[in-house]
Short mmCIF file of N, CA and C in Angstrom, two decimals:
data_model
loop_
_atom_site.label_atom_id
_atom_site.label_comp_id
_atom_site.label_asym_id
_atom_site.label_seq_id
_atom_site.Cartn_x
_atom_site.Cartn_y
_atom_site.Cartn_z
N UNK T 1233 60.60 71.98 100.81
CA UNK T 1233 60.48 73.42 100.90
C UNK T 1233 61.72 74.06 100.28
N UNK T 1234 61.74 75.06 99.48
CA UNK T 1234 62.62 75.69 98.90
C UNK T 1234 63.49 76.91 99.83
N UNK T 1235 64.62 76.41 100.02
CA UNK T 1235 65.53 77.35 100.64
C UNK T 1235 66.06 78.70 99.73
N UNK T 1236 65.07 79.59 100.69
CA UNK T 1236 65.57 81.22 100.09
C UNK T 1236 67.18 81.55 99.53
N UNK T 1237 67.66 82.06 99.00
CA UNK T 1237 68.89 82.86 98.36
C UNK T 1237 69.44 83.67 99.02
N UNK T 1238 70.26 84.07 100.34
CA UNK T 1238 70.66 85.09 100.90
C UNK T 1238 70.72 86.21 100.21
N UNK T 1239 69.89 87.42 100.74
CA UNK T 1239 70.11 88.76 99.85
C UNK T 1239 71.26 90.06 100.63
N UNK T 1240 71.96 90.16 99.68
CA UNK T 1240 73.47 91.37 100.29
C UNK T 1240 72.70 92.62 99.49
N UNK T 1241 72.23 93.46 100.33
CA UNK T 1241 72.63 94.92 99.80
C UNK T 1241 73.37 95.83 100.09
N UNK T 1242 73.96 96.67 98.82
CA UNK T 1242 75.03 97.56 99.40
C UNK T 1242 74.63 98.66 99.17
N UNK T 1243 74.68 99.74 100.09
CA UNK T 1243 74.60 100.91 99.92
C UNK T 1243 75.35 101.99 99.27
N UNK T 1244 74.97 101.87 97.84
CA UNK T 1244 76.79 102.44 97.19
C UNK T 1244 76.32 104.18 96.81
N UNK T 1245 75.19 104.76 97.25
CA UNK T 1245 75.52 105.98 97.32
C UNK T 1245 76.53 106.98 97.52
N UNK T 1246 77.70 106.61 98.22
CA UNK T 1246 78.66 107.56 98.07
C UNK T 1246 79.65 106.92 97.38
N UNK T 1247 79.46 106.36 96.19
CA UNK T 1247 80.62 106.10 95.31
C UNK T 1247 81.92 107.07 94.60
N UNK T 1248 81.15 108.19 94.73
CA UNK T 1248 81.29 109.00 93.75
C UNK T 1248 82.55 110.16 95.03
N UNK T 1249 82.40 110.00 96.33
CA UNK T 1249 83.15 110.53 97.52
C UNK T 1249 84.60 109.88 97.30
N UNK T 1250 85.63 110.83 97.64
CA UNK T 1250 86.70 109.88 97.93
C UNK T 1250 87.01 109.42 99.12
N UNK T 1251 88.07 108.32 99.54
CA UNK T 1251 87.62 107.75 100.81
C UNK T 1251 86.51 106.43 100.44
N UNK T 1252 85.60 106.54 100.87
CA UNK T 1252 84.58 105.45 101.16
C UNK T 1252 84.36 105.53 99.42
N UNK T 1253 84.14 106.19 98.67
CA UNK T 1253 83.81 105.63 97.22
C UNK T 1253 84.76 104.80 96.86
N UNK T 1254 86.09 104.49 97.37
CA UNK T 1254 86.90 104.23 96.77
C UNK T 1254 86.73 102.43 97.42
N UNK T 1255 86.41 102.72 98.47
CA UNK T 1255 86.07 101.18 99.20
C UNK T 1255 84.91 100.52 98.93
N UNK T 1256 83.65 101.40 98.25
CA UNK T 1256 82.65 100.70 97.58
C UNK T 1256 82.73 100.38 96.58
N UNK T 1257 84.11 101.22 95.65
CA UNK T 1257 84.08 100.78 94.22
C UNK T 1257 84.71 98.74 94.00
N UNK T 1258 85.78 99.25 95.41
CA UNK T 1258 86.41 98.15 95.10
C UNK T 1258 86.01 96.39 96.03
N UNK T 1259 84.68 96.95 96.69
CA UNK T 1259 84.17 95.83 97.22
C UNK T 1259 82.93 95.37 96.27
N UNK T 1260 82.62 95.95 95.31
CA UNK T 1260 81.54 95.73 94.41
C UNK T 1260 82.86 94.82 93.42
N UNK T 1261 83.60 95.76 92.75
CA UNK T 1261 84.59 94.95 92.22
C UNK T 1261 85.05 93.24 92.57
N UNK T 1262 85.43 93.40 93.63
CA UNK T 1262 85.56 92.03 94.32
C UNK T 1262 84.60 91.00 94.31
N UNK T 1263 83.34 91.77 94.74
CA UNK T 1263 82.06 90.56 94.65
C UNK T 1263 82.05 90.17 93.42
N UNK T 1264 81.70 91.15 92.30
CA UNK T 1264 81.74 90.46 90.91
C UNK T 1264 82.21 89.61 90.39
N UNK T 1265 83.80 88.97 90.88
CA UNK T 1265 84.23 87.89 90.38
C UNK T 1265 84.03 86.37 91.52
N UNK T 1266 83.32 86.70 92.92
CA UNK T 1266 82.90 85.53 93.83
C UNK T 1266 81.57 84.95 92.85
N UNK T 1267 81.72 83.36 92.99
CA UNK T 1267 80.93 82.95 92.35
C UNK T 1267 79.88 82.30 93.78
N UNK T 1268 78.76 83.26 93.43
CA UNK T 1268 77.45 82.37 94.77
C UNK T 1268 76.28 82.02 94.27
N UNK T 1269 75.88 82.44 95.00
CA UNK T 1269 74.30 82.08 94.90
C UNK T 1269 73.58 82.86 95.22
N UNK T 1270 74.19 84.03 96.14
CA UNK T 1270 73.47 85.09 96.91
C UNK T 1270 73.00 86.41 95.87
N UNK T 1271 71.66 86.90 96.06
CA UNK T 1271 71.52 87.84 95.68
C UNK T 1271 72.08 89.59 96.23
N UNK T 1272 72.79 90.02 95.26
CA UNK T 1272 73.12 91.03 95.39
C UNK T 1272 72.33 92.32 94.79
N UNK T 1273 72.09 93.61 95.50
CA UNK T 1273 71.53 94.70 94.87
C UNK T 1273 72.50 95.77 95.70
N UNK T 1274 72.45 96.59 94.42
CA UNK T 1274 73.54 97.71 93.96
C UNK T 1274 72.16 98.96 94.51
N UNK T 1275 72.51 99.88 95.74
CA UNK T 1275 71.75 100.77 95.50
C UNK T 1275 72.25 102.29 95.12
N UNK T 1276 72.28 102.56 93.81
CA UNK T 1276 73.46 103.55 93.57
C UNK T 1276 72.46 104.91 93.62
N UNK T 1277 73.28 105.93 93.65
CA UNK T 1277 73.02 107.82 93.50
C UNK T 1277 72.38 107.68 92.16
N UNK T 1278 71.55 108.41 91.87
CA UNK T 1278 71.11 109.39 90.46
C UNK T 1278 72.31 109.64 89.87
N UNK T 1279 72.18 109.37 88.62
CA UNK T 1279 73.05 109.80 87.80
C UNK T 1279 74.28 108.82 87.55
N UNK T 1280 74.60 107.68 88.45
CA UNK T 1280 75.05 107.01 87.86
C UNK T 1280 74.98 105.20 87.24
N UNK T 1281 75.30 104.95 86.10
CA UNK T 1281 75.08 104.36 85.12
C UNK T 1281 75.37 102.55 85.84
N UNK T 1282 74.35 102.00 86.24
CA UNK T 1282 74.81 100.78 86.62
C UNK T 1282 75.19 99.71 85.61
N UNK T 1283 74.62 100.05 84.81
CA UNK T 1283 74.54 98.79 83.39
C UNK T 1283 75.71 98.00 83.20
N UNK T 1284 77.25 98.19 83.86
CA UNK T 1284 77.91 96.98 83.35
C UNK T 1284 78.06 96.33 84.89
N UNK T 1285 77.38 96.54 86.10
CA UNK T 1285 77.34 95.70 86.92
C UNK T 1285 75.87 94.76 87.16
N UNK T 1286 75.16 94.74 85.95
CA UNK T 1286 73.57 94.07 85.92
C UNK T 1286 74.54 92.49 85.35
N UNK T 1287 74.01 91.68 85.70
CA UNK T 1287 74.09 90.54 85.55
C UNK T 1287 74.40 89.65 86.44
N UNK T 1288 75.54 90.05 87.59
CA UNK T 1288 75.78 89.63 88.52
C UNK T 1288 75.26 90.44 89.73
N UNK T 1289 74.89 91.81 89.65
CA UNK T 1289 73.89 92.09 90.76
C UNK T 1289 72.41 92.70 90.15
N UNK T 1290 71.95 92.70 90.81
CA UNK T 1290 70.43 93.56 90.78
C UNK T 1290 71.08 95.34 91.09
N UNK T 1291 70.20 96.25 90.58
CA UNK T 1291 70.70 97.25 90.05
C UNK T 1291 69.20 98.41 90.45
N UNK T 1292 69.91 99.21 91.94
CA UNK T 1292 68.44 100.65 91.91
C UNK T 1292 69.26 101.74 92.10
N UNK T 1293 68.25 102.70 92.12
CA UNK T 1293 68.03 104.16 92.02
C UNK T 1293 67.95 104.21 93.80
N UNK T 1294 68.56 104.73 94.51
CA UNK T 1294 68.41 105.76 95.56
C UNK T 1294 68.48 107.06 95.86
N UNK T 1295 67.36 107.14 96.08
CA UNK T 1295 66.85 108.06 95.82
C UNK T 1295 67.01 109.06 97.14
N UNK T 1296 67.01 108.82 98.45
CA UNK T 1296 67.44 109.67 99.53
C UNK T 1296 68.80 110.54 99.60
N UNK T 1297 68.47 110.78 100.55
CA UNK T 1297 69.64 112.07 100.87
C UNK T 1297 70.93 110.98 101.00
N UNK T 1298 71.94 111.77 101.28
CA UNK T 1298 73.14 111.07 101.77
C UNK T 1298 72.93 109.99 102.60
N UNK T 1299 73.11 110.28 103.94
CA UNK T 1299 72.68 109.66 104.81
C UNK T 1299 71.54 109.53 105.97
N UNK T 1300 70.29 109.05 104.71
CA UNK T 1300 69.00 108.92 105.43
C UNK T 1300 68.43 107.99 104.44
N UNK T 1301 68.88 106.68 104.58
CA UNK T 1301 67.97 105.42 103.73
C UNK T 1301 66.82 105.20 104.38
#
């Protein structure tokens, strides 16, 4: 039987806040260079550009309010 991939999602909607954007920027940062196995997904705000964190995570659109996932 094939053992699943642990999946991490982060809720990086308030990236863009100072304070806590500044702690999501730099815990996304950090993961990027851990080498796993685990799947990661990035759930970022409208409007901003995930494309140089695709490869090492999975990459969406959230679409809710601030704080109402």
């Amino acid at each position: 039987m094939e053992q699943q991939r642990p999946c991490i999602v982060i809720d990086a909607r308030k990236i863009r806040d100072f304070g806590i954007g500044t702690t999501i920027s730099g815990l996304i940062e950090g993961l990027s260079t851990c080498a796993g196995n685990e799947r990661i997904v990035l759930a970022l705000p409208p409007g901003i550009d995930g494309t140089r964190w695709r490869g090492r995570f999975e990459v969406c659109t959230a679409r809710s309010r601030g704080y109402g996932l």
